[in-house]
Coordinates of C-alpha atoms and ligand atoms in Angstrom, one line a residue:
M1 CA -9.0 85.6 13.2
K2 CA -8.4 84.0 16.0
L3 CA -11.8 84.1 17.2
L4 CA -12.1 81.6 13.6
I5 CA -9.4 79.4 14.5
L6 CA -10.3 78.8 17.7
A7 CA -14.3 78.3 16.9
T8 CA -12.6 75.9 14.1
L9 CA -10.5 73.9 16.8
I10 CA -13.2 73.5 18.9
G11 CA -15.7 72.6 16.1
L12 CA -12.9 70.0 15.0
S13 CA -12.6 68.8 18.7
F14 CA -16.1 68.3 19.8
A15 CA -17.4 67.6 16.2
Q16 CA -17.6 63.2 16.9
F17 CA -20.2 64.5 19.7
N18 CA -22.5 66.1 16.9
P19 CA -25.1 63.5 16.1
N20 CA -25.4 65.4 12.8
T21 CA -29.2 65.2 12.9
Q22 CA -31.1 66.9 10.8
S23 CA -32.1 70.0 12.6
G24 CA -35.3 69.7 14.6
R25 CA -34.7 65.7 14.8
T26 CA -33.4 64.8 18.0
A27 CA -33.9 61.2 18.7
I28 CA -32.5 57.8 16.6
V29 CA -33.9 54.3 16.6
H30 CA -32.1 51.4 17.4
L31 CA -33.6 48.9 14.2
F32 CA -32.5 45.9 15.9
E33 CA -31.6 43.1 13.2
W34 CA -33.5 44.8 10.6
R35 CA -33.3 43.5 6.9
W36 CA -31.9 47.3 5.2
A37 CA -35.1 47.0 2.4
D38 CA -37.3 47.0 5.2
I39 CA -35.7 50.1 6.9
A40 CA -35.3 52.0 3.4
A41 CA -39.3 51.6 3.7
E42 CA -39.2 52.1 6.8
C43 CA -37.1 55.6 6.8
E44 CA -39.3 56.8 3.7
R45 CA -42.6 55.5 5.5
F46 CA -42.8 55.9 8.7
L47 CA -39.3 57.8 10.3
G48 CA -39.2 60.6 8.4
P49 CA -42.5 61.5 8.7
N50 CA -42.4 61.1 12.4
G51 CA -39.1 63.3 12.7
F52 CA -36.7 60.5 13.6
G53 CA -33.2 61.8 13.5
G54 CA -31.6 58.1 12.4
V55 CA -31.3 54.7 12.4
Q56 CA -29.0 52.6 14.4
I57 CA -28.1 49.6 12.5
S58 CA -27.1 45.6 12.8
P59 CA -23.7 45.6 11.8
P60 CA -23.4 45.3 7.7
S61 CA -19.6 43.8 7.9
E62 CA -19.4 40.2 6.7
S63 CA -19.9 37.8 9.9
I64 CA -19.7 33.6 10.9
V65 CA -22.6 31.6 10.4
V66 CA -23.5 29.7 13.8
T67 CA -26.3 26.5 13.5
N68 CA -25.6 25.4 17.2
P69 CA -27.5 27.6 18.5
W70 CA -30.0 28.3 15.0
H71 CA -28.6 31.8 14.1
P72 CA -27.9 33.6 17.2
W73 CA -28.2 37.6 17.1
W74 CA -24.8 37.5 18.3
Q75 CA -23.4 35.7 15.1
R76 CA -23.4 39.1 14.2
Y77 CA -20.7 40.3 16.4
Q78 CA -18.1 38.0 15.3
P79 CA -17.1 39.5 11.7
I80 CA -14.9 37.3 9.8
G81 CA -14.1 40.3 7.2
Y82 CA -15.1 43.7 6.0
N83 CA -17.2 43.0 3.1
L84 CA -20.8 44.2 3.6
C85 CA -23.2 41.6 3.5
S86 CA -25.0 39.8 6.3
R87 CA -28.6 39.1 7.0
S88 CA -29.9 41.9 6.7
G89 CA -28.4 42.4 3.1
N90 CA -26.1 42.9 0.5
E91 CA -23.8 46.2 0.0
N92 CA -26.7 47.0 -2.8
E93 CA -29.4 46.7 -1.2
L94 CA -27.2 48.4 1.9
R95 CA -26.2 51.3 -0.5
D96 CA -29.7 51.4 -1.8
M97 CA -31.2 52.0 2.0
I98 CA -28.4 54.8 3.2
T99 CA -29.5 57.2 -0.4
R100 CA -33.6 56.7 1.0
C101 CA -32.5 57.1 4.5
N102 CA -30.6 60.3 3.8
N103 CA -32.9 61.5 1.2
V104 CA -35.9 62.0 3.8
G105 CA -33.8 63.7 6.6
V106 CA -33.1 59.9 7.8
Y107 CA -29.6 59.4 8.9
I108 CA -27.8 56.1 9.3
Y109 CA -25.1 55.1 12.1
V110 CA -23.6 51.6 11.9
D111 CA -22.7 49.0 14.7
A112 CA -18.9 49.0 13.9
V113 CA -17.0 45.6 15.2
I114 CA -13.2 46.3 15.6
N115 CA -12.1 44.6 18.6
H116 CA -12.2 41.6 17.7
M117 CA -13.1 38.7 14.9
C118 CA -14.4 35.3 15.5
G119 CA -14.3 33.3 18.2
A120 CA -11.2 31.1 18.0
G121 CA -13.1 28.1 18.0
G122 CA -15.3 29.1 15.3
G123 CA -13.4 27.0 13.0
S124 CA -12.3 27.0 9.3
G125 CA -14.4 27.1 5.5
T126 CA -16.9 29.7 3.7
H127 CA -19.9 29.3 7.0
S128 CA -19.9 32.6 6.6
S129 CA -22.9 35.7 5.7
C130 CA -21.3 35.9 2.2
G131 CA -19.5 32.6 1.9
S132 CA -16.1 33.8 2.2
Y133 CA -13.6 31.2 3.2
F134 CA -11.5 32.0 7.0
N135 CA -9.8 29.6 9.1
A136 CA -10.1 30.9 13.2
N137 CA -7.5 28.3 13.9
N138 CA -4.7 29.9 12.1
K139 CA -6.2 33.6 12.4
D140 CA -6.4 34.1 9.0
F141 CA -9.3 36.0 7.2
P142 CA -8.4 36.2 3.6
T143 CA -10.4 38.5 3.0
V144 CA -9.3 41.9 4.9
P145 CA -6.6 40.5 5.0
Y146 CA -5.7 39.8 8.8
S147 CA -3.3 36.8 9.6
N148 CA -2.3 35.6 13.3
L149 CA 0.4 38.8 12.7
D150 CA -2.1 40.8 13.6
F151 CA -3.6 39.4 17.1
N152 CA -2.8 40.3 20.5
D153 CA -2.1 37.3 22.0
G154 CA 1.9 37.6 22.6
K155 CA 0.5 40.9 25.2
C156 CA -2.1 39.0 27.1
N157 CA -1.1 37.2 30.1
T158 CA -3.8 34.9 31.2
G159 CA -3.4 31.1 31.1
S160 CA -6.7 31.0 29.3
G161 CA -5.8 33.3 27.1
N162 CA -9.5 34.9 27.6
I163 CA -10.0 37.6 29.8
E164 CA -10.4 36.1 33.4
N165 CA -10.5 39.3 35.8
Y166 CA -12.4 42.3 35.0
Q167 CA -10.5 44.2 37.5
D168 CA -7.5 43.9 35.4
V169 CA -7.2 46.7 32.9
N170 CA -4.1 45.0 30.2
Q171 CA -6.7 41.7 30.2
V172 CA -9.8 43.7 29.7
R173 CA -8.0 45.8 26.4
N174 CA -5.3 42.4 25.4
C175 CA -7.1 39.5 26.2
R176 CA -9.9 38.0 24.4
L177 CA -13.2 38.4 25.0
V178 CA -15.1 34.9 25.6
G179 CA -12.5 33.7 23.4
L180 CA -13.0 36.0 20.5
L181 CA -10.1 36.6 18.6
D182 CA -8.5 40.2 19.8
L183 CA -7.1 42.7 17.1
A184 CA -4.1 44.5 17.5
L185 CA -5.5 47.5 17.5
E186 CA -2.0 49.2 18.1
K187 CA -0.8 48.2 14.4
D188 CA -0.6 50.6 12.2
Y189 CA -1.8 47.8 9.2
V190 CA -4.8 46.9 11.7
R191 CA -5.9 51.1 12.7
G192 CA -6.2 51.2 8.9
K193 CA -8.1 48.2 7.7
T194 CA -10.2 49.4 10.5
S195 CA -10.5 52.8 9.2
D196 CA -10.9 51.9 5.6
Y197 CA -14.1 49.8 6.4
M198 CA -15.6 52.7 8.3
N199 CA -14.3 55.3 5.4
K200 CA -15.7 52.5 3.0
L201 CA -19.4 53.5 5.2
I202 CA -18.8 57.2 5.3
D203 CA -18.3 57.5 1.5
M204 CA -21.3 55.6 1.4
G205 CA -23.4 58.2 3.5
V206 CA -23.8 57.1 6.8
A207 CA -23.7 59.6 9.9
G208 CA -21.8 57.8 12.1
F209 CA -20.7 54.6 14.3
R210 CA -21.9 53.0 16.9
V211 CA -18.6 51.5 18.2
D212 CA -19.2 48.0 19.7
A213 CA -17.2 47.2 22.8
C214 CA -14.7 50.5 23.7
K215 CA -14.5 48.4 27.1
H216 CA -11.8 46.2 25.3
M217 CA -9.8 49.0 23.5
W218 CA -7.4 50.9 24.1
P219 CA -8.8 55.0 24.6
G220 CA -5.9 56.0 22.2
D221 CA -5.8 53.3 19.6
L222 CA -9.2 54.5 19.1
S223 CA -8.7 58.1 18.9
A224 CA -6.0 57.1 16.1
V225 CA -8.4 55.4 14.4
Y226 CA -11.4 57.7 14.2
G227 CA -8.5 60.2 12.9
R228 CA -8.6 59.0 10.0
L229 CA -12.0 59.0 9.2
H230 CA -13.5 61.2 6.6
N231 CA -15.4 63.8 7.1
L232 CA -18.9 62.9 6.1
N233 CA -19.9 63.1 2.5
T234 CA -21.7 66.6 1.4
K235 CA -24.3 64.4 -1.1
W236 CA -26.4 65.4 2.7
F237 CA -24.1 66.8 4.7
P238 CA -22.5 70.6 5.1
S239 CA -19.0 69.7 4.4
G240 CA -15.9 69.6 7.5
S241 CA -18.7 67.2 9.1
R242 CA -17.5 65.1 11.1
P243 CA -18.6 61.9 12.0
F244 CA -21.2 61.1 14.9
I245 CA -19.6 59.0 17.1
F246 CA -20.9 56.7 20.4
Q247 CA -19.1 54.0 22.2
E248 CA -20.0 50.9 23.8
V249 CA -18.9 51.0 27.2
I250 CA -20.5 49.0 30.1
D251 CA -19.6 51.1 33.3
L252 CA -21.7 50.5 36.0
G253 CA -19.4 51.1 38.5
G254 CA -17.6 48.7 40.3
E255 CA -14.4 48.3 37.3
P256 CA -11.2 50.2 36.9
I257 CA -12.2 51.4 33.7
T258 CA -14.7 53.5 33.4
S259 CA -16.8 55.3 31.4
S260 CA -14.9 59.2 31.6
E261 CA -11.6 57.7 29.6
Y262 CA -13.8 57.7 27.1
T263 CA -15.3 60.8 26.7
G264 CA -12.6 62.7 25.6
V265 CA -12.5 60.9 21.9
G266 CA -16.9 60.3 21.2
R267 CA -20.1 60.4 23.3
V268 CA -20.5 56.7 25.3
T269 CA -23.4 54.7 25.9
E270 CA -24.7 55.4 29.8
F271 CA -25.5 52.2 31.0
K272 CA -26.6 53.7 34.7
Y273 CA -29.2 55.6 33.0
G274 CA -31.6 52.6 32.0
A275 CA -30.5 50.4 35.4
K276 CA -31.3 53.1 37.5
L277 CA -34.7 54.3 35.6
G278 CA -35.6 50.5 36.2
N279 CA -35.3 50.9 39.8
V280 CA -37.1 53.9 39.9
I281 CA -40.6 52.9 37.5
R282 CA -40.5 49.4 38.8
K283 CA -40.0 51.7 43.0
W284 CA -37.5 49.0 43.8
N285 CA -35.6 49.3 47.0
G286 CA -38.4 52.2 47.5
E287 CA -37.0 53.9 44.6
K288 CA -39.7 56.6 43.5
L289 CA -40.6 58.9 41.1
S290 CA -39.7 62.0 43.3
F291 CA -36.5 61.0 43.7
L292 CA -36.1 61.9 39.4
K293 CA -35.7 65.9 40.3
N294 CA -32.2 66.0 39.7
W295 CA -31.9 63.0 37.4
G296 CA -28.6 63.3 34.9
E297 CA -25.5 64.6 36.0
G298 CA -26.5 64.8 39.4
W299 CA -27.6 60.5 39.5
G300 CA -23.7 60.4 39.2
F301 CA -24.1 60.3 35.2
M302 CA -21.5 61.5 33.1
P303 CA -21.9 64.9 31.2
S304 CA -25.3 65.5 29.3
D305 CA -23.6 66.8 26.3
K306 CA -20.9 63.4 26.5
A307 CA -24.0 61.0 27.0
L308 CA -25.7 58.3 24.6
V309 CA -29.0 57.0 26.4
F310 CA -31.6 54.1 26.1
T311 CA -33.8 52.7 28.6
D312 CA -33.1 49.1 27.4
N313 CA -30.6 47.8 24.1
H314 CA -30.1 44.7 21.9
D315 CA -28.4 42.8 25.1
N316 CA -29.7 44.4 28.3
Q317 CA -33.4 43.6 27.0
R318 CA -32.4 39.8 27.6
G319 CA -32.4 39.8 31.1
H320 CA -28.6 39.5 31.1
G321 CA -25.4 41.5 30.6
A322 CA -25.9 45.5 31.7
G323 CA -28.4 46.3 34.5
G324 CA -29.6 43.0 34.8
A325 CA -32.9 42.5 36.3
S326 CA -34.2 46.5 36.4
I327 CA -33.8 46.9 33.1
V328 CA -37.7 47.9 31.5
T329 CA -38.6 46.5 28.3
F330 CA -41.5 45.5 25.8
W331 CA -42.5 43.2 27.8
D332 CA -43.6 44.7 30.6
A333 CA -45.1 47.4 28.2
R334 CA -47.3 50.0 30.7
I335 CA -44.3 50.8 33.2
Y336 CA -42.0 50.9 29.3
K337 CA -44.1 53.9 27.7
M338 CA -43.8 55.3 30.8
A339 CA -39.9 55.4 31.3
V340 CA -39.5 55.8 27.6
A341 CA -41.8 58.7 27.3
F342 CA -39.8 60.1 30.4
M343 CA -36.6 60.0 28.8
L344 CA -38.0 61.6 25.9
A345 CA -39.5 64.9 27.5
H346 CA -36.1 64.9 29.9
P347 CA -32.9 67.1 28.3
Y348 CA -30.6 64.7 29.7
G349 CA -28.1 62.7 26.9
F350 CA -29.4 62.1 23.0
T351 CA -31.6 59.5 23.4
R352 CA -31.7 56.3 21.4
V353 CA -35.4 54.2 21.2
M354 CA -35.1 50.5 20.9
S355 CA -37.5 48.6 18.3
S356 CA -37.2 44.7 18.8
Y357 CA -38.4 41.4 18.1
R358 CA -40.6 39.2 20.2
W359 CA -39.1 35.4 21.0
D360 CA -39.8 32.7 22.6
R361 CA -39.0 33.6 26.8
N362 CA -37.6 30.5 29.3
I363 CA -36.7 31.9 32.0
V364 CA -35.5 29.3 34.6
N365 CA -34.0 31.0 37.6
G366 CA -34.6 34.7 36.5
Q367 CA -32.0 33.5 33.7
D368 CA -33.6 33.7 29.8
Q369 CA -32.4 30.2 28.8
N370 CA -33.0 31.8 24.8
D371 CA -31.6 34.8 25.5
W372 CA -29.8 33.6 22.1
I373 CA -32.7 33.5 19.8
G374 CA -32.4 35.5 16.6
P375 CA -34.5 37.5 14.7
P376 CA -37.8 36.0 13.2
S377 CA -36.2 33.8 10.8
N378 CA -37.4 30.9 7.8
G379 CA -36.7 27.0 8.2
D380 CA -33.1 28.5 6.0
G381 CA -32.1 30.6 9.0
S382 CA -33.0 33.8 6.5
T383 CA -34.6 37.2 8.5
K384 CA -37.8 37.4 7.6
P385 CA -39.4 40.8 6.8
V386 CA -41.4 43.6 8.4
T387 CA -44.5 43.3 7.2
I388 CA -47.4 46.5 8.3
N389 CA -50.7 45.6 9.4
A390 CA -53.8 47.8 9.0
D391 CA -53.5 49.6 12.0
G392 CA -50.0 50.2 12.0
T393 CA -48.7 47.4 14.1
C394 CA -45.7 45.3 13.0
G395 CA -46.2 41.4 12.5
N396 CA -44.3 38.5 11.6
G397 CA -43.3 38.3 15.4
W398 CA -41.5 42.2 15.4
V399 CA -42.3 44.5 17.9
C400 CA -42.0 48.1 16.5
E401 CA -42.1 49.9 19.7
H402 CA -40.9 53.0 17.9
R403 CA -44.9 53.1 16.0
W404 CA -46.3 53.2 19.4
R405 CA -48.2 55.7 19.5
Q406 CA -47.3 56.7 22.9
I407 CA -43.4 56.2 21.9
T408 CA -44.0 57.9 18.4
N409 CA -45.4 61.2 19.9
M410 CA -43.3 61.6 22.7
V411 CA -39.9 61.4 19.7
G412 CA -42.3 64.5 18.5
F413 CA -42.1 66.0 21.5
R414 CA -38.8 66.1 22.2
N415 CA -38.3 67.9 18.9
V416 CA -41.0 70.1 19.7
V417 CA -39.0 70.8 22.9
N418 CA -35.9 70.9 22.1
G419 CA -33.5 73.3 23.6
Q420 CA -35.9 74.1 25.9
T421 CA -35.2 73.8 30.1
F422 CA -36.0 71.9 32.5
S423 CA -38.4 73.6 34.7
N424 CA -41.8 73.8 36.5
W425 CA -40.7 70.8 38.7
W426 CA -43.5 69.1 40.9
D427 CA -43.9 65.6 43.0
N428 CA -46.0 64.3 45.6
G429 CA -43.5 63.2 47.5
S430 CA -43.9 59.9 45.9
N431 CA -44.7 58.5 42.2
Q432 CA -46.2 61.7 40.8
I433 CA -44.8 63.7 39.1
S434 CA -44.7 66.6 36.8
F435 CA -42.4 68.8 34.6
S436 CA -42.0 71.3 31.9
R437 CA -39.6 71.8 29.0
G438 CA -39.9 75.9 29.1
N439 CA -43.0 76.9 27.3
R440 CA -43.2 74.3 25.3
G441 CA -43.6 70.9 26.5
F442 CA -45.1 69.5 30.0
L443 CA -45.5 65.6 31.3
V444 CA -47.6 64.3 34.1
I445 CA -46.8 60.9 35.4
N446 CA -48.7 58.6 38.2
N447 CA -47.3 55.5 38.9
D448 CA -48.3 55.5 42.4
D449 CA -51.4 52.8 43.5
W450 CA -54.3 55.8 44.0
E451 CA -55.6 59.4 41.9
L452 CA -52.9 62.0 40.6
N453 CA -55.8 64.7 41.1
A454 CA -54.1 68.7 41.2
T455 CA -53.7 71.5 39.9
L456 CA -50.5 71.6 38.2
N457 CA -47.9 74.5 37.0
T458 CA -47.6 73.7 33.0
G459 CA -45.2 76.6 32.1
L460 CA -47.2 76.6 28.9
P461 CA -48.8 80.2 27.7
G462 CA -52.6 79.8 28.1
G463 CA -55.4 77.0 26.1
T464 CA -56.5 73.7 24.7
Y465 CA -54.0 71.1 24.1
C466 CA -54.0 67.5 23.3
D467 CA -53.2 65.0 25.1
I468 CA -49.6 62.9 22.8
I469 CA -50.5 60.2 24.6
S470 CA -54.1 58.8 25.1
G471 CA -54.3 60.7 21.1
Q472 CA -53.5 63.2 19.4
K473 CA -54.3 66.7 17.6
E474 CA -55.6 65.5 14.0
S475 CA -57.5 67.8 11.8
G476 CA -58.0 70.4 14.5
R477 CA -59.2 67.8 17.2
C478 CA -58.3 65.9 19.4
T479 CA -58.2 61.9 19.4
G480 CA -57.4 61.6 22.7
K481 CA -57.5 63.7 26.1
Q482 CA -57.7 67.5 26.4
V483 CA -55.8 69.9 28.8
T484 CA -57.1 73.1 29.5
V485 CA -54.4 75.4 30.7
G486 CA -55.4 78.6 32.3
G487 CA -53.7 81.9 31.2
D488 CA -51.9 81.5 34.5
G489 CA -50.1 78.5 32.9
R490 CA -51.9 76.2 35.5
A491 CA -53.8 73.4 34.6
S492 CA -56.2 70.8 36.8
I493 CA -54.9 67.5 35.9
R494 CA -57.0 63.7 36.9
I495 CA -54.9 60.9 36.0
S496 CA -56.8 57.6 37.1
N497 CA -54.2 54.6 38.2
S498 CA -55.8 52.4 36.8
E499 CA -56.1 53.9 33.5
E500 CA -54.0 52.0 30.5
D501 CA -51.0 54.8 30.5
P502 CA -51.1 56.5 33.6
F503 CA -49.5 59.7 32.3
M504 CA -50.0 62.5 29.7
A505 CA -48.0 64.2 27.4
I506 CA -49.0 68.5 25.7
H507 CA -47.1 70.8 23.7
A508 CA -47.2 73.6 21.5
D509 CA -47.6 71.7 18.3
S510 CA -50.8 70.0 20.3
K511 CA -52.8 73.2 20.8
L512 CA -55.9 73.5 19.1
Ligands
ZXY1 N1 -22.8 36.0 24.3 C1 -22.7 35.0 24.4 C2 -22.2 33.5 24.5 C3 -21.5 33.9 23.0 C4 -22.1 35.8 22.9 C5 -21.9 35.2 26.7 O1 -22.5 33.9 26.7 N2 -21.1 35.9 26.4 C6 -20.6 36.1 27.5 C7 -21.3 37.6 28.7 C8 -21.7 38.7 27.8 O2 -20.7 38.8 26.8 C9 -20.1 40.0 25.7 C10 -19.7 41.3 25.7 O3 -19.6 41.9 24.6 C11 -20.1 41.3 23.6 C12 -19.9 40.0 23.4 C13 -19.9 39.0 24.6 C14 -19.4 41.6 22.3 C15 -19.4 41.8 21.1 C16 -19.7 40.1 21.0 C17 -19.4 39.6 21.8 O4 -20.1 38.1 24.2 O5 -20.4 37.8 21.7 O6 -18.7 42.1 19.9 C18 -19.7 41.9 27.4 C19 -18.5 42.4 27.0 C20 -19.1 43.6 28.7 C21 -19.6 43.9 29.2 C22 -20.5 43.1 29.2 C23 -20.2 41.9 28.1 O7 -19.5 44.2 30.5 O8 -17.3 44.7 29.0 C24 -23.5 37.2 24.0 C25 -23.2 38.8 23.7 C26 -23.3 40.0 24.4 O9 -24.4 37.1 24.9 C27 -23.3 40.8 23.4 C28 -22.6 41.2 21.8 C29 -22.9 42.4 21.2 C30 -22.8 43.4 22.0 C31 -22.8 43.7 23.1 C32 -23.0 41.8 24.2 O10 -23.1 44.7 21.8 O11 -23.1 44.6 24.2
CA2 CA1 -8.8 44.4 22.5

């Protein structure tokens, strides 16, 4: 009995760290700015069959519509209410997507913007994604409703009312983030409205939330909001399941607010991961792949079971925001595939893959003047559908990194090696590395400017395996390279530094 109570307590208090993915599904993908109808189709035709565990969606809440600049991506991070109507689609399309994705075992994680509403300069009128009226001048958001009583301004003591100094914890939480009207989350009423919004989504069947801008909210307020959330919908989830919570806290060091203040109430985005991995893969500041031997907590990251990790996100892939220039993205495809493969092979953290759209970059003095550009759109600003070409790539300006063979297959790799230990590390003291995940999977990378030629311990049972980077196993044969593992687990590996992809991966399910 005592044990049962203890188990229940642990289950309850740690539940928000569990991604709730189906067993054997270990990664999610951020389908940034995708329409709900396209996500529903992608769950059924691609994500489900390829073992993806879930999708992080763009904010579904009603937001301001900005026309100067023209429909920037960040307009969706300026809510004017919680009606489920956005440039990705309406409430019916959202519900249809959640149902169809859940039915193929791919769960939905909602980007929840609850720190603020739109900017103080957002004006008044019906320039919103559902056409609802709002008035930013007197802080009137009738669809919620919020009034001037529900904002923090009284507690902010900067001259401008905005956050002026990130070294002052009170400013960062109680003042306006770049002028965005800052909600008073210590108020029972505001906690009620934000949790009602999240509960509506939970009841529709979502599995959890990416909570935006958590640095700007008090951990105690967040804990109170999370505490009000319903259990997940038992149509798809075991009864008593808690929503998965991962909180956006941009902590690269140097500020008084740290990730560790938030790991008690949910997982936290580990922004150091992509910034440091970018340095290593780019070989900046004398960094080498061999340094990755103690990757994870050994690099000063938060505990693995608290971390949500990614190579790049929708913000830092634009060359500003957290991480800056070292962040690797689809624009640097060759090293990007290597970085994502390393992430998906390594046991640290719960992994999120980025899926982007292309935009016209215009980099002046290291800063992209076009970092605001929204998704591929029609003349009226509506988002273009994701089209799928005959070869499986995406059209209409959508990049679909998650469909790149090397990345899709590494999601499969992560599923196959789930729970296996990090073992058989090898490096050449430079940029050639390999490691296994127990006896289930093996990754080898050559990021040096010369050939890799070595006999390596793969940890795998003897046999012939298909490399899942250059190809894969298809009807009993390899479409790419083959690797022969001896009875002693060793394999002779050669990887030229001039290959299109100078790395290989094999796993238990790629064995012939
Ligand atoms: N924006 C442009 C113009 C307006 C939006 C900009 O230059 N902003 C100032 C620098 C970025 O600061 C922002 C941060 O988080 C946000 C922002 C934002 C969260 C939002 C909405 C926002 O502007 O507009 O929901 C931010 C917060 C931090 C930090 C660094 C940045 O350490 O604690 C942007 C928008 C960026 O660049 C943005 C939007 C949504 C996000 C995000 C960044 O989830 O991470
Ligand atoms: Ca705040």
